[in-house]
PDB file of C-alpha atoms in Angstrom:
ATOM      1  CA  ALA V  16      92.630 159.696 156.786  1.00 56.00           C
ATOM      2  CA  VAL V  17      91.920 163.365 157.464  1.00 43.00           C
ATOM      3  CA  ASP V  18      92.368 164.218 153.793  1.00 53.00           C
ATOM      4  CA  LYS V  19      89.983 161.419 152.810  1.00 53.00           C
ATOM      5  CA  MET V  20      87.411 162.745 155.255  1.00 50.00           C
ATOM      6  CA  LYS V  21      87.766 166.259 153.826  1.00 40.00           C
ATOM      7  CA  GLU V  22      87.251 164.910 150.301  1.00 51.00           C
ATOM      8  CA  LEU V  23      84.118 163.047 151.432  1.00 42.00           C
ATOM      9  CA  VAL V  24      82.665 166.126 153.116  1.00 37.00           C
ATOM     10  CA  ALA V  25      83.462 168.319 150.096  1.00 40.00           C
ATOM     11  CA  SER V  26      81.890 165.748 147.763  1.00 42.00           C
ATOM     12  CA  THR V  27      78.749 165.540 149.902  1.00 38.00           C
ATOM     13  CA  ILE V  28      78.378 169.328 149.954  1.00 35.00           C
ATOM     14  CA  GLU V  29      78.875 169.492 146.175  1.00 42.00           C
ATOM     15  CA  VAL V  30      76.262 166.779 145.533  1.00 44.00           C
ATOM     16  CA  GLY V  31      73.775 168.545 147.810  1.00 48.00           C
ATOM     17  CA  SER V  32      74.425 171.853 146.100  1.00 57.00           C
ATOM     18  CA  ASN V  33      73.997 170.293 142.640  1.00 85.00           C
ATOM     19  CA  PHE V  34      70.730 168.683 143.702  1.00 87.00           C
ATOM     20  CA  GLU V  35      69.274 171.925 145.051  1.00 89.00           C
ATOM     21  CA  SER V  36      70.387 173.766 141.927  1.00 89.00           C
ATOM     22  CA  SER V  37      68.829 171.142 139.651  1.00 89.00           C
ATOM     23  CA  MET V  38      65.542 171.191 141.582  1.00 92.00           C
ATOM     24  CA  ALA V  39      65.457 174.984 141.438  1.00 92.00           C
ATOM     25  CA  ASN V  40      65.913 174.656 137.671  1.00 91.00           C
ATOM     26  CA  VAL V  41      62.995 172.205 137.495  1.00 92.00           C
ATOM     27  CA  GLN V  42      60.781 174.636 139.390  1.00 93.00           C
ATOM     28  CA  ALA V  43      61.801 177.550 137.178  1.00 93.00           C
ATOM     29  CA  ILE V  44      61.113 175.640 133.948  1.00 92.00           C
ATOM     30  CA  SER V  45      57.872 173.991 135.046  1.00 92.00           C
ATOM     31  CA  GLY V  46      56.423 176.770 137.173  1.00 94.00           C
ATOM     32  CA  ALA V  47      55.888 174.213 139.935  1.00 93.00           C
ATOM     33  CA  THR V  48      54.326 175.426 143.165  1.00 95.00           C
ATOM     34  CA  ASP V  49      56.132 174.864 146.450  1.00 94.00           C
ATOM     35  CA  GLU V  50      53.854 171.868 147.060  1.00 96.00           C
ATOM     36  CA  ASP V  51      54.723 170.479 143.611  1.00 96.00           C
ATOM     37  CA  LEU V  52      58.405 171.038 144.293  1.00 95.00           C
ATOM     38  CA  LYS V  53      58.158 169.067 147.535  1.00 95.00           C
ATOM     39  CA  LEU V  54      56.572 166.149 145.658  1.00 96.00           C
ATOM     40  CA  LEU V  55      59.330 166.191 143.046  1.00 96.00           C
ATOM     41  CA  THR V  56      62.091 166.648 145.613  1.00 95.00           C
ATOM     42  CA  ASP V  57      60.811 163.719 147.682  1.00 95.00           C
ATOM     43  CA  THR V  58      60.513 161.577 144.541  1.00 95.00           C
ATOM     44  CA  ALA V  59      64.049 162.369 143.399  1.00 94.00           C
ATOM     45  CA  LYS V  60      65.444 161.678 146.871  1.00 93.00           C
ATOM     46  CA  LYS V  61      63.533 158.385 147.104  1.00 94.00           C
ATOM     47  CA  PHE V  62      64.981 157.056 143.871  1.00 93.00           C
ATOM     48  CA  GLY V  63      68.363 158.519 144.759  1.00 90.00           C
ATOM     49  CA  SER V  64      68.445 156.261 147.795  1.00 90.00           C
ATOM     50  CA  THR V  65      66.855 153.152 146.248  1.00 91.00           C
ATOM     51  CA  THR V  66      68.478 152.981 142.790  1.00 92.00           C
ATOM     52  CA  LYS V  67      71.999 153.237 141.413  1.00 92.00           C
ATOM     53  CA  PHE V  68      71.252 156.773 140.241  1.00 93.00           C
ATOM     54  CA  SER V  69      71.803 159.696 142.571  1.00 92.00           C
ATOM     55  CA  ALA V  70      69.177 162.230 143.631  1.00 92.00           C
ATOM     56  CA  SER V  71      71.024 164.827 141.541  1.00 92.00           C
ATOM     57  CA  GLU V  72      70.786 162.625 138.447  1.00 92.00           C
ATOM     58  CA  SER V  73      67.065 162.154 139.100  1.00 93.00           C
ATOM     59  CA  ALA V  74      66.702 165.926 139.425  1.00 93.00           C
ATOM     60  CA  ASP V  75      68.427 166.427 136.070  1.00 92.00           C
ATOM     61  CA  ALA V  76      66.043 163.889 134.513  1.00 94.00           C
ATOM     62  CA  LEU V  77      63.082 165.823 135.916  1.00 95.00           C
ATOM     63  CA  GLY V  78      64.511 168.895 134.183  1.00 93.00           C
ATOM     64  CA  TYR V  79      64.127 167.227 130.777  1.00 93.00           C
ATOM     65  CA  MET V  80      60.544 166.324 131.622  1.00 94.00           C
ATOM     66  CA  ALA V  81      59.863 169.906 132.640  1.00 94.00           C
ATOM     67  CA  LEU V  82      61.244 171.085 129.293  1.00 92.00           C
ATOM     68  CA  ALA V  83      58.788 168.711 127.603  1.00 92.00           C
ATOM     69  CA  GLY V  84      55.934 170.482 129.380  1.00 93.00           C
ATOM     70  CA  TRP V  85      55.068 167.740 131.852  1.00 95.00           C
ATOM     71  CA  ASP V  86      53.414 168.791 135.104  1.00 95.00           C
ATOM     72  CA  ALA V  87      54.601 167.719 138.567  1.00 95.00           C
ATOM     73  CA  GLU V  88      52.430 164.611 138.828  1.00 95.00           C
ATOM     74  CA  GLN V  89      53.437 163.476 135.344  1.00 95.00           C
ATOM     75  CA  MET V  90      57.104 164.016 136.155  1.00 96.00           C
ATOM     76  CA  ALA V  91      56.844 162.138 139.438  1.00 95.00           C
ATOM     77  CA  ALA V  92      55.150 159.210 137.656  1.00 95.00           C
ATOM     78  CA  GLY V  93      57.498 159.291 134.654  1.00 95.00           C
ATOM     79  CA  LEU V  94      60.739 159.213 136.620  1.00 95.00           C
ATOM     80  CA  GLU V  95      60.617 155.521 137.543  1.00 95.00           C
ATOM     81  CA  PRO V  96      60.168 154.201 133.964  1.00 96.00           C
ATOM     82  CA  SER V  97      63.019 156.472 132.835  1.00 96.00           C
ATOM     83  CA  LEU V  98      65.200 155.094 135.631  1.00 95.00           C
ATOM     84  CA  LYS V  99      64.381 151.522 134.638  1.00 95.00           C
ATOM     85  CA  LEU V 100      65.126 152.214 130.975  1.00 95.00           C
ATOM     86  CA  ALA V 101      68.451 153.888 131.777  1.00 95.00           C
ATOM     87  CA  GLY V 102      69.379 151.001 134.057  1.00 93.00           C
ATOM     88  CA  ALA V 103      68.440 148.351 131.479  1.00 91.00           C
ATOM     89  CA  ALA V 104      70.289 150.232 128.731  1.00 92.00           C
ATOM     90  CA  GLY V 105      73.310 151.007 130.916  1.00 93.00           C
ATOM     91  CA  MET V 106      73.166 154.638 129.921  1.00 93.00           C
ATOM     92  CA  ASP V 107      73.123 158.128 131.398  1.00 93.00           C
ATOM     93  CA  LEU V 108      69.776 158.879 133.076  1.00 93.00           C
ATOM     94  CA  ALA V 109      69.437 162.386 131.634  1.00 91.00           C
ATOM     95  CA  LEU V 110      70.060 161.077 128.104  1.00 93.00           C
ATOM     96  CA  ALA V 111      67.541 158.261 128.575  1.00 95.00           C
ATOM     97  CA  THR V 112      64.940 160.749 129.805  1.00 95.00           C
ATOM     98  CA  ASP V 113      65.631 163.060 126.876  1.00 94.00           C
ATOM     99  CA  ILE V 114      65.016 160.156 124.486  1.00 95.00           C
ATOM    100  CA  VAL V 115      61.810 159.258 126.338  1.00 95.00           C
ATOM    101  CA  THR V 116      60.343 162.772 126.234  1.00 95.00           C
ATOM    102  CA  ASP V 117      61.428 163.512 122.644  1.00 95.00           C
ATOM    103  CA  THR V 118      60.073 160.226 121.309  1.00 96.00           C
ATOM    104  CA  MET V 119      56.777 160.490 123.156  1.00 95.00           C
ATOM    105  CA  SER V 120      56.353 163.994 121.789  1.00 95.00           C
ATOM    106  CA  MET V 121      57.021 162.848 118.204  1.00 96.00           C
ATOM    107  CA  PHE V 122      54.398 160.101 118.459  1.00 96.00           C
ATOM    108  CA  GLY V 123      51.859 162.218 120.322  1.00 94.00           C
ATOM    109  CA  MET V 124      51.969 159.933 123.368  1.00 95.00           C
ATOM    110  CA  GLU V 125      50.646 161.105 126.729  1.00 93.00           C
ATOM    111  CA  ALA V 126      52.969 161.357 129.726  1.00 92.00           C
ATOM    112  CA  SER V 127      50.908 158.603 131.360  1.00 93.00           C
ATOM    113  CA  GLU V 128      52.189 156.233 128.642  1.00 95.00           C
ATOM    114  CA  ALA V 129      55.813 156.534 129.793  1.00 95.00           C
ATOM    115  CA  THR V 130      55.994 152.946 131.052  1.00 95.00           C
ATOM    116  CA  LYS V 131      54.469 151.608 127.826  1.00 95.00           C
ATOM    117  CA  MET V 132      56.948 153.666 125.815  1.00 95.00           C
ATOM    118  CA  THR V 133      60.058 152.631 127.776  1.00 95.00           C
ATOM    119  CA  ASP V 134      58.958 148.977 127.603  1.00 95.00           C
ATOM    120  CA  MET V 135      58.877 149.254 123.798  1.00 94.00           C
ATOM    121  CA  LEU V 136      62.424 150.580 123.613  1.00 95.00           C
ATOM    122  CA  ALA V 137      63.677 147.996 126.105  1.00 94.00           C
ATOM    123  CA  TYR V 138      61.979 145.238 124.072  1.00 94.00           C
ATOM    124  CA  ALA V 139      63.520 146.493 120.826  1.00 93.00           C
ATOM    125  CA  GLN V 140      66.956 146.554 122.455  1.00 94.00           C
ATOM    126  CA  ALA V 141      66.538 143.011 123.788  1.00 94.00           C
ATOM    127  CA  ASN V 142      65.247 141.564 120.514  1.00 94.00           C
ATOM    128  CA  SER V 143      67.383 143.214 117.846  1.00 94.00           C
ATOM    129  CA  ASN V 144      70.986 144.192 117.236  1.00 95.00           C
ATOM    130  CA  THR V 145      70.682 147.747 118.551  1.00 95.00           C
ATOM    131  CA  ASP V 146      70.424 149.647 121.812  1.00 96.00           C
ATOM    132  CA  VAL V 147      68.297 152.400 123.297  1.00 96.00           C
ATOM    133  CA  GLN V 148      70.763 155.175 122.477  1.00 96.00           C
ATOM    134  CA  GLN V 149      70.945 154.106 118.812  1.00 97.00           C
ATOM    135  CA  LEU V 150      67.158 153.799 118.663  1.00 97.00           C
ATOM    136  CA  GLY V 151      66.800 157.288 120.122  1.00 96.00           C
ATOM    137  CA  GLU V 152      69.206 158.640 117.521  1.00 97.00           C
ATOM    138  CA  ALA V 153      67.329 156.895 114.706  1.00 97.00           C
ATOM    139  CA  LEU V 154      63.946 158.127 115.921  1.00 97.00           C
ATOM    140  CA  LYS V 155      65.158 161.739 115.791  1.00 96.00           C
ATOM    141  CA  TYR V 156      65.305 161.404 112.017  1.00 97.00           C
ATOM    142  CA  CYS V 157      62.206 159.331 111.295  1.00 96.00           C
ATOM    143  CA  GLY V 158      59.820 159.518 114.272  1.00 96.00           C
ATOM    144  CA  ALA V 159      57.814 162.518 113.104  1.00 95.00           C
ATOM    145  CA  SER V 160      57.509 161.125 109.569  1.00 94.00           C
ATOM    146  CA  ALA V 161      56.449 157.719 110.868  1.00 95.00           C
ATOM    147  CA  ASN V 162      53.769 159.260 113.058  1.00 94.00           C
ATOM    148  CA  ALA V 163      52.519 161.414 110.175  1.00 92.00           C
ATOM    149  CA  MET V 164      52.059 158.265 108.102  1.00 90.00           C
ATOM    150  CA  GLY V 165      50.079 156.568 110.840  1.00 89.00           C
ATOM    151  CA  TYR V 166      52.795 154.276 112.170  1.00 92.00           C
ATOM    152  CA  ASP V 167      53.038 154.078 115.944  1.00 93.00           C
ATOM    153  CA  LEU V 168      56.166 153.594 118.046  1.00 95.00           C
ATOM    154  CA  ALA V 169      55.812 149.802 118.081  1.00 93.00           C
ATOM    155  CA  ASP V 170      55.700 149.697 114.251  1.00 92.00           C
ATOM    156  CA  THR V 171      58.633 152.055 113.931  1.00 95.00           C
ATOM    157  CA  THR V 172      60.926 150.379 116.467  1.00 95.00           C
ATOM    158  CA  ALA V 173      60.173 147.018 114.820  1.00 92.00           C
ATOM    159  CA  LEU V 174      61.345 148.421 111.487  1.00 92.00           C
ATOM    160  CA  LEU V 175      64.427 149.999 113.062  1.00 95.00           C
ATOM    161  CA  GLY V 176      65.189 146.695 114.773  1.00 94.00           C
ATOM    162  CA  THR V 177      65.041 144.960 111.391  1.00 91.00           C
ATOM    163  CA  PHE V 178      67.359 147.574 109.929  1.00 93.00           C
ATOM    164  CA  ALA V 179      69.761 147.105 112.858  1.00 95.00           C
ATOM    165  CA  ASP V 180      69.878 143.353 112.242  1.00 94.00           C
ATOM    166  CA  GLN V 181      71.135 144.232 108.753  1.00 92.00           C
ATOM    167  CA  GLY V 182      73.813 146.522 110.179  1.00 94.00           C
ATOM    168  CA  LEU V 183      71.968 149.817 109.709  1.00 95.00           C
ATOM    169  CA  LYS V 184      71.746 151.689 113.025  1.00 96.00           C
ATOM    170  CA  GLY V 185      71.471 155.101 114.659  1.00 96.00           C
ATOM    171  CA  SER V 186      71.157 158.162 112.466  1.00 97.00           C
ATOM    172  CA  SER V 187      71.814 156.085 109.322  1.00 97.00           C
ATOM    173  CA  ALA V 188      68.781 153.914 110.054  1.00 96.00           C
ATOM    174  CA  GLY V 189      66.605 156.914 110.840  1.00 97.00           C
ATOM    175  CA  THR V 190      67.675 158.759 107.713  1.00 97.00           C
ATOM    176  CA  THR V 191      67.058 155.679 105.555  1.00 95.00           C
ATOM    177  CA  LEU V 192      63.597 155.034 106.960  1.00 94.00           C
ATOM    178  CA  ASN V 193      62.687 158.698 106.616  1.00 95.00           C
ATOM    179  CA  ALA V 194      63.798 158.590 102.962  1.00 94.00           C
ATOM    180  CA  MET V 195      61.653 155.485 102.410  1.00 90.00           C
ATOM    181  CA  PHE V 196      58.616 157.268 103.794  1.00 91.00           C
ATOM    182  CA  ARG V 197      59.341 160.339 101.666  1.00 92.00           C
ATOM    183  CA  ASP V 198      59.861 158.344  98.471  1.00 90.00           C
ATOM    184  CA  MET V 199      56.721 156.287  99.055  1.00 87.00           C
ATOM    185  CA  LYS V 200      54.602 159.403  99.305  1.00 87.00           C
ATOM    186  CA  LYS V 201      56.376 161.115  96.417  1.00 90.00           C
ATOM    187  CA  ASN V 202      56.073 158.196  93.986  1.00 88.00           C
ATOM    188  CA  ALA V 203      52.593 157.021  94.908  1.00 87.00           C
ATOM    189  CA  LYS V 204      49.732 157.518  92.489  1.00 90.00           C
ATOM    190  CA  ASP V 205      46.199 156.686  93.552  1.00 87.00           C
ATOM    191  CA  GLY V 206      47.575 155.017  96.663  1.00 88.00           C
ATOM    192  CA  ALA V 207      50.020 152.710  94.902  1.00 91.00           C
ATOM    193  CA  ILE V 208      53.579 152.621  93.607  1.00 90.00           C
ATOM    194  CA  ALA V 209      54.300 151.249  90.137  1.00 89.00           C
ATOM    195  CA  ILE V 210      57.153 148.713  90.124  1.00 85.00           C
ATOM    196  CA  GLY V 211      57.643 147.196  86.698  1.00 84.00           C
ATOM    197  CA  ASP V 212      54.265 145.821  85.680  1.00 84.00           C
ATOM    198  CA  THR V 213      53.055 145.664  89.286  1.00 89.00           C
ATOM    199  CA  ASN V 214      51.241 148.262  91.350  1.00 89.00           C
ATOM    200  CA  VAL V 215      52.090 147.934  95.034  1.00 90.00           C
ATOM    201  CA  ALA V 216      49.364 149.417  97.226  1.00 91.00           C
ATOM    202  CA  ILE V 217      50.642 151.560 100.084  1.00 90.00           C
ATOM    203  CA  VAL V 218      47.220 152.498 101.463  1.00 89.00           C
ATOM    204  CA  ASP V 219      44.228 150.313 102.276  1.00 90.00           C
ATOM    205  CA  ALA V 220      40.604 150.694 101.222  1.00 87.00           C
ATOM    206  CA  ASN V 221      40.073 153.279 103.970  1.00 87.00           C
ATOM    207  CA  GLY V 222      42.949 155.451 102.795  1.00 86.00           C
ATOM    208  CA  ASN V 223      45.241 154.517 105.686  1.00 88.00           C
ATOM    209  CA  TYR V 224      48.851 153.502 105.109  1.00 89.00           C
ATOM    210  CA  ARG V 225      49.269 149.742 105.136  1.00 89.00           C
ATOM    211  CA  ASP V 226      51.589 147.951 107.525  1.00 86.00           C
ATOM    212  CA  MET V 227      55.138 148.564 106.295  1.00 84.00           C
ATOM    213  CA  THR V 228      56.004 144.873 106.542  1.00 81.00           C
ATOM    214  CA  GLY V 229      53.224 144.074 104.080  1.00 86.00           C
ATOM    215  CA  ILE V 230      54.324 146.829 101.726  1.00 86.00           C
ATOM    216  CA  LEU V 231      57.934 145.630 101.744  1.00 82.00           C
ATOM    217  CA  ALA V 232      56.851 142.023 101.172  1.00 86.00           C
ATOM    218  CA  ASP V 233      54.883 143.148  98.094  1.00 86.00           C
ATOM    219  CA  VAL V 234      57.861 145.197  96.888  1.00 84.00           C
ATOM    220  CA  GLN V 235      60.068 142.130  97.228  1.00 83.00           C
ATOM    221  CA  LYS V 236      57.646 140.067  95.118  1.00 87.00           C
ATOM    222  CA  ALA V 237      57.421 142.820  92.507  1.00 84.00           C
ATOM    223  CA  THR V 238      61.202 143.051  92.177  1.00 84.00           C
ATOM    224  CA  GLU V 239      61.929 139.323  91.952  1.00 82.00           C
ATOM    225  CA  GLY V 240      64.164 138.683  88.962  1.00 73.00           C
ATOM    226  CA  MET V 241      64.958 142.379  88.493  1.00 69.00           C
TER     227      MET V 241
END
Protein backbone atom coordinates (compact mmCIF):
# COMPACT_ATOMS: atom_id res chain seq x y z
CA ALA A 1 0.00 0.00 0.00
CA VAL A 2 2.88 2.34 0.80
CA ASP A 3 4.55 1.57 -2.52
CA LYS A 4 1.29 2.27 -4.36
CA MET A 5 0.99 5.59 -2.57
CA LYS A 6 4.56 6.50 -3.52
CA GLU A 7 3.84 5.66 -7.16
CA LEU A 8 0.71 7.85 -7.09
CA VAL A 9 2.58 10.79 -5.57
CA ALA A 10 5.45 10.42 -8.05
CA SER A 11 2.99 10.23 -10.95
CA THR A 12 1.14 13.34 -9.75
CA ILE A 13 4.39 15.30 -9.44
CA GLU A 14 5.47 14.17 -12.92
CA VAL A 15 2.14 15.18 -14.48
CA GLY A 16 2.30 18.59 -12.79
CA SER A 17 5.86 19.09 -13.95
CA ASN A 18 4.97 18.10 -17.53
CA PHE A 19 2.03 20.50 -17.53
CA GLU A 20 4.11 23.44 -16.32
CA SER A 21 6.81 22.62 -18.85
CA SER A 22 4.29 22.41 -21.69
CA MET A 23 2.66 25.71 -20.71
CA ALA A 24 6.06 27.39 -20.52
CA ASN A 25 6.69 26.08 -24.04
CA VAL A 26 3.37 27.56 -25.21
CA GLN A 27 4.31 30.94 -23.76
CA ALA A 28 7.77 30.85 -25.33
CA ILE A 29 6.41 29.98 -28.79
CA SER A 30 3.44 32.35 -28.76
CA GLY A 31 4.95 35.24 -26.84
CA ALA A 32 1.90 35.17 -24.57
CA THR A 33 1.74 37.72 -21.77
CA ASP A 34 1.30 36.55 -18.20
CA GLU A 35 -2.40 37.40 -18.50
CA ASP A 36 -2.63 35.34 -21.70
CA LEU A 37 -0.82 32.48 -20.02
CA LYS A 38 -3.32 32.50 -17.16
CA LEU A 39 -6.20 32.26 -19.65
CA LEU A 40 -4.56 29.33 -21.42
CA THR A 41 -3.57 27.61 -18.18
CA ASP A 42 -7.11 27.90 -16.81
CA THR A 43 -8.53 26.61 -20.11
CA ALA A 44 -6.21 23.60 -20.19
CA LYS A 45 -6.96 22.78 -16.55
CA LYS A 46 -10.72 23.09 -17.14
CA PHE A 47 -10.71 20.60 -19.98
CA GLY A 48 -8.24 18.43 -18.10
CA SER A 49 -10.83 18.00 -15.37
CA THR A 50 -13.94 17.75 -17.57
CA THR A 51 -12.78 15.55 -20.47
CA LYS A 52 -10.89 12.28 -20.84
CA PHE A 53 -7.78 14.22 -21.83
CA SER A 54 -5.40 15.46 -19.17
CA ALA A 55 -4.36 19.08 -18.62
CA SER A 56 -0.89 18.14 -19.89
CA GLU A 57 -2.36 16.78 -23.13
CA SER A 58 -4.37 19.99 -23.53
CA ALA A 59 -1.19 21.99 -22.96
CA ASP A 60 0.60 20.01 -25.68
CA ALA A 61 -2.31 20.71 -28.04
CA LEU A 62 -2.02 24.43 -27.30
CA GLY A 63 1.65 24.14 -28.30
CA TYR A 64 0.67 23.07 -31.82
CA MET A 65 -1.72 26.01 -32.05
CA ALA A 66 1.03 28.35 -30.92
CA LEU A 67 3.29 26.97 -33.65
CA ALA A 68 0.52 27.77 -36.15
CA GLY A 69 0.64 31.40 -35.04
CA TRP A 70 -2.65 31.49 -33.15
CA ASP A 71 -2.99 34.05 -30.37
CA ALA A 72 -4.17 33.24 -26.83
CA GLU A 73 -7.86 33.87 -27.45
CA GLN A 74 -7.80 31.79 -30.63
CA MET A 75 -6.04 28.96 -28.83
CA ALA A 76 -8.47 29.05 -25.92
CA ALA A 77 -11.42 28.92 -28.36
CA GLY A 78 -9.83 26.28 -30.61
CA LEU A 79 -9.01 23.79 -27.87
CA GLU A 80 -12.56 22.50 -27.36
CA PRO A 81 -13.22 21.61 -31.04
CA SER A 82 -9.84 19.85 -31.15
CA LEU A 83 -10.76 17.90 -28.02
CA LYS A 84 -14.10 16.88 -29.52
CA LEU A 85 -12.47 15.79 -32.77
CA ALA A 86 -9.81 13.74 -30.96
CA GLY A 87 -12.49 12.14 -28.80
CA ALA A 88 -14.73 11.31 -31.77
CA ALA A 89 -11.78 9.94 -33.74
CA GLY A 90 -10.32 8.05 -30.77
CA MET A 91 -6.92 9.54 -31.42
CA ASP A 92 -4.09 11.37 -29.69
CA LEU A 93 -5.06 14.98 -28.90
CA ALA A 94 -1.76 16.49 -30.04
CA LEU A 95 -2.00 14.67 -33.39
CA ALA A 96 -5.61 15.77 -33.87
CA THR A 97 -4.64 19.38 -33.15
CA ASP A 98 -1.72 19.17 -35.56
CA ILE A 99 -4.10 17.99 -38.29
CA VAL A 100 -6.53 20.79 -37.44
CA THR A 101 -3.93 23.57 -37.61
CA ASP A 102 -2.14 22.21 -40.69
CA THR A 103 -5.36 21.72 -42.64
CA MET A 104 -6.78 25.11 -41.72
CA SER A 105 -3.53 26.71 -42.82
CA MET A 106 -3.59 24.91 -46.19
CA PHE A 107 -7.14 26.09 -46.89
CA GLY A 108 -6.60 29.61 -45.58
CA MET A 109 -9.21 29.15 -42.85
CA GLU A 110 -9.34 31.49 -39.86
CA ALA A 111 -8.79 30.16 -36.35
CA SER A 112 -12.39 31.12 -35.58
CA GLU A 113 -13.48 28.43 -38.07
CA ALA A 114 -12.02 25.60 -35.98
CA THR A 115 -15.41 24.15 -35.06
CA LYS A 116 -16.58 24.27 -38.68
CA MET A 117 -13.36 22.57 -39.76
CA THR A 118 -13.46 19.78 -37.15
CA ASP A 119 -17.14 19.15 -37.95
CA MET A 120 -16.17 18.57 -41.60
CA LEU A 121 -13.55 15.98 -40.71
CA ALA A 122 -15.87 14.27 -38.22
CA TYR A 123 -18.61 14.17 -40.88
CA ALA A 124 -16.24 12.70 -43.47
CA GLN A 125 -15.16 10.03 -40.99
CA ALA A 126 -18.77 9.14 -40.15
CA ASN A 127 -19.93 8.99 -43.77
CA SER A 128 -17.08 7.28 -45.61
CA ASN A 129 -14.67 4.41 -45.15
CA THR A 130 -11.85 6.47 -43.63
CA ASP A 131 -10.89 8.17 -40.40
CA VAL A 132 -9.54 11.53 -39.28
CA GLN A 133 -5.92 10.38 -39.15
CA GLN A 134 -6.09 9.02 -42.72
CA LEU A 135 -7.82 12.19 -43.90
CA GLY A 136 -5.12 14.30 -42.27
CA GLU A 137 -2.45 12.24 -44.00
CA ALA A 138 -4.20 12.57 -47.36
CA LEU A 139 -4.66 16.33 -46.98
CA LYS A 140 -0.92 16.78 -46.44
CA TYR A 141 -0.42 15.75 -50.06
CA CYS A 142 -3.36 17.44 -51.77
CA GLY A 143 -4.71 20.22 -49.53
CA ALA A 144 -2.58 23.04 -50.90
CA SER A 145 -3.25 22.00 -54.50
CA ALA A 146 -6.98 21.73 -53.86
CA ASN A 147 -7.08 25.19 -52.32
CA ALA A 148 -5.07 26.64 -55.22
CA MET A 149 -7.68 25.27 -57.63
CA GLY A 150 -10.52 26.84 -55.68
CA TYR A 151 -11.77 23.73 -53.90
CA ASP A 152 -12.59 24.19 -50.23
CA LEU A 153 -12.21 21.66 -47.43
CA ALA A 154 -15.76 20.35 -47.84
CA ASP A 155 -15.15 19.63 -51.56
CA THR A 156 -11.81 17.99 -50.87
CA THR A 157 -12.92 15.77 -47.98
CA ALA A 158 -15.91 14.65 -50.08
CA LEU A 159 -13.53 13.55 -52.83
CA LEU A 160 -11.21 11.84 -50.35
CA GLY A 161 -14.22 10.09 -48.82
CA THR A 162 -15.17 8.79 -52.26
CA PHE A 163 -11.62 7.58 -52.81
CA ALA A 164 -11.67 5.86 -49.40
CA ASP A 165 -14.88 4.02 -50.31
CA GLN A 166 -12.91 2.58 -53.25
CA GLY A 167 -10.08 1.50 -50.95
CA LEU A 168 -7.75 4.44 -51.58
CA LYS A 169 -6.81 6.11 -48.29
CA GLY A 170 -4.17 8.15 -46.47
CA SER A 171 -1.12 9.30 -48.37
CA SER A 172 -2.11 7.19 -51.41
CA ALA A 173 -5.39 9.08 -51.72
CA GLY A 174 -3.71 12.44 -51.26
CA THR A 175 -1.02 11.66 -53.80
CA THR A 176 -3.60 10.44 -56.33
CA LEU A 177 -5.82 13.50 -55.96
CA ASN A 178 -2.82 15.80 -56.19
CA ALA A 179 -1.76 14.04 -59.41
CA MET A 180 -5.28 14.48 -60.80
CA PHE A 181 -5.15 18.20 -60.11
CA ARG A 182 -1.69 18.45 -61.67
CA ASP A 183 -2.65 16.49 -64.79
CA MET A 184 -5.84 18.49 -65.25
CA LYS A 185 -3.93 21.75 -65.28
CA LYS A 186 -1.12 20.34 -67.42
CA ASN A 187 -3.39 18.86 -70.11
CA ALA A 188 -5.99 21.60 -70.26
CA LYS A 189 -6.20 23.85 -73.29
CA ASP A 190 -8.54 26.81 -73.29
CA GLY A 191 -10.11 25.51 -70.10
CA ALA A 192 -10.88 22.02 -71.35
CA ILE A 193 -9.30 18.58 -71.66
CA ALA A 194 -9.57 16.66 -74.92
CA ILE A 195 -10.72 13.06 -74.42
CA GLY A 196 -11.22 11.28 -77.71
CA ASP A 197 -13.58 13.46 -79.72
CA THR A 198 -14.91 15.18 -76.59
CA ASN A 199 -13.69 18.31 -74.85
CA VAL A 200 -14.38 18.17 -71.12
CA ALA A 201 -14.55 21.65 -69.60
CA ILE A 202 -12.68 22.02 -66.32
CA VAL A 203 -13.46 25.71 -65.82
CA ASP A 204 -16.75 27.57 -66.04
CA ALA A 205 -17.63 30.71 -67.98
CA ASN A 206 -16.06 32.85 -65.24
CA GLY A 207 -12.74 31.01 -65.40
CA ASN A 208 -13.25 29.17 -62.10
CA TYR A 209 -12.63 25.45 -61.79
CA ARG A 210 -15.85 23.47 -62.01
CA ASP A 211 -17.01 21.14 -59.27
CA MET A 212 -14.82 18.03 -59.45
CA THR A 213 -17.85 15.73 -59.33
CA GLY A 214 -19.17 17.34 -62.50
CA ILE A 215 -15.81 17.08 -64.21
CA LEU A 216 -15.47 13.39 -63.35
CA ALA A 217 -19.02 12.68 -64.52
CA ASP A 218 -18.18 14.27 -67.89
CA VAL A 219 -14.93 12.29 -68.07
CA GLN A 220 -16.88 9.10 -67.44
CA LYS A 221 -19.28 9.92 -70.30
CA ALA A 222 -16.38 10.77 -72.61
CA THR A 223 -14.62 7.47 -71.90
CA GLU A 224 -17.64 5.19 -72.27
CA GLY A 225 -16.75 2.34 -74.61
CA MET A 226 -13.02 3.14 -74.50
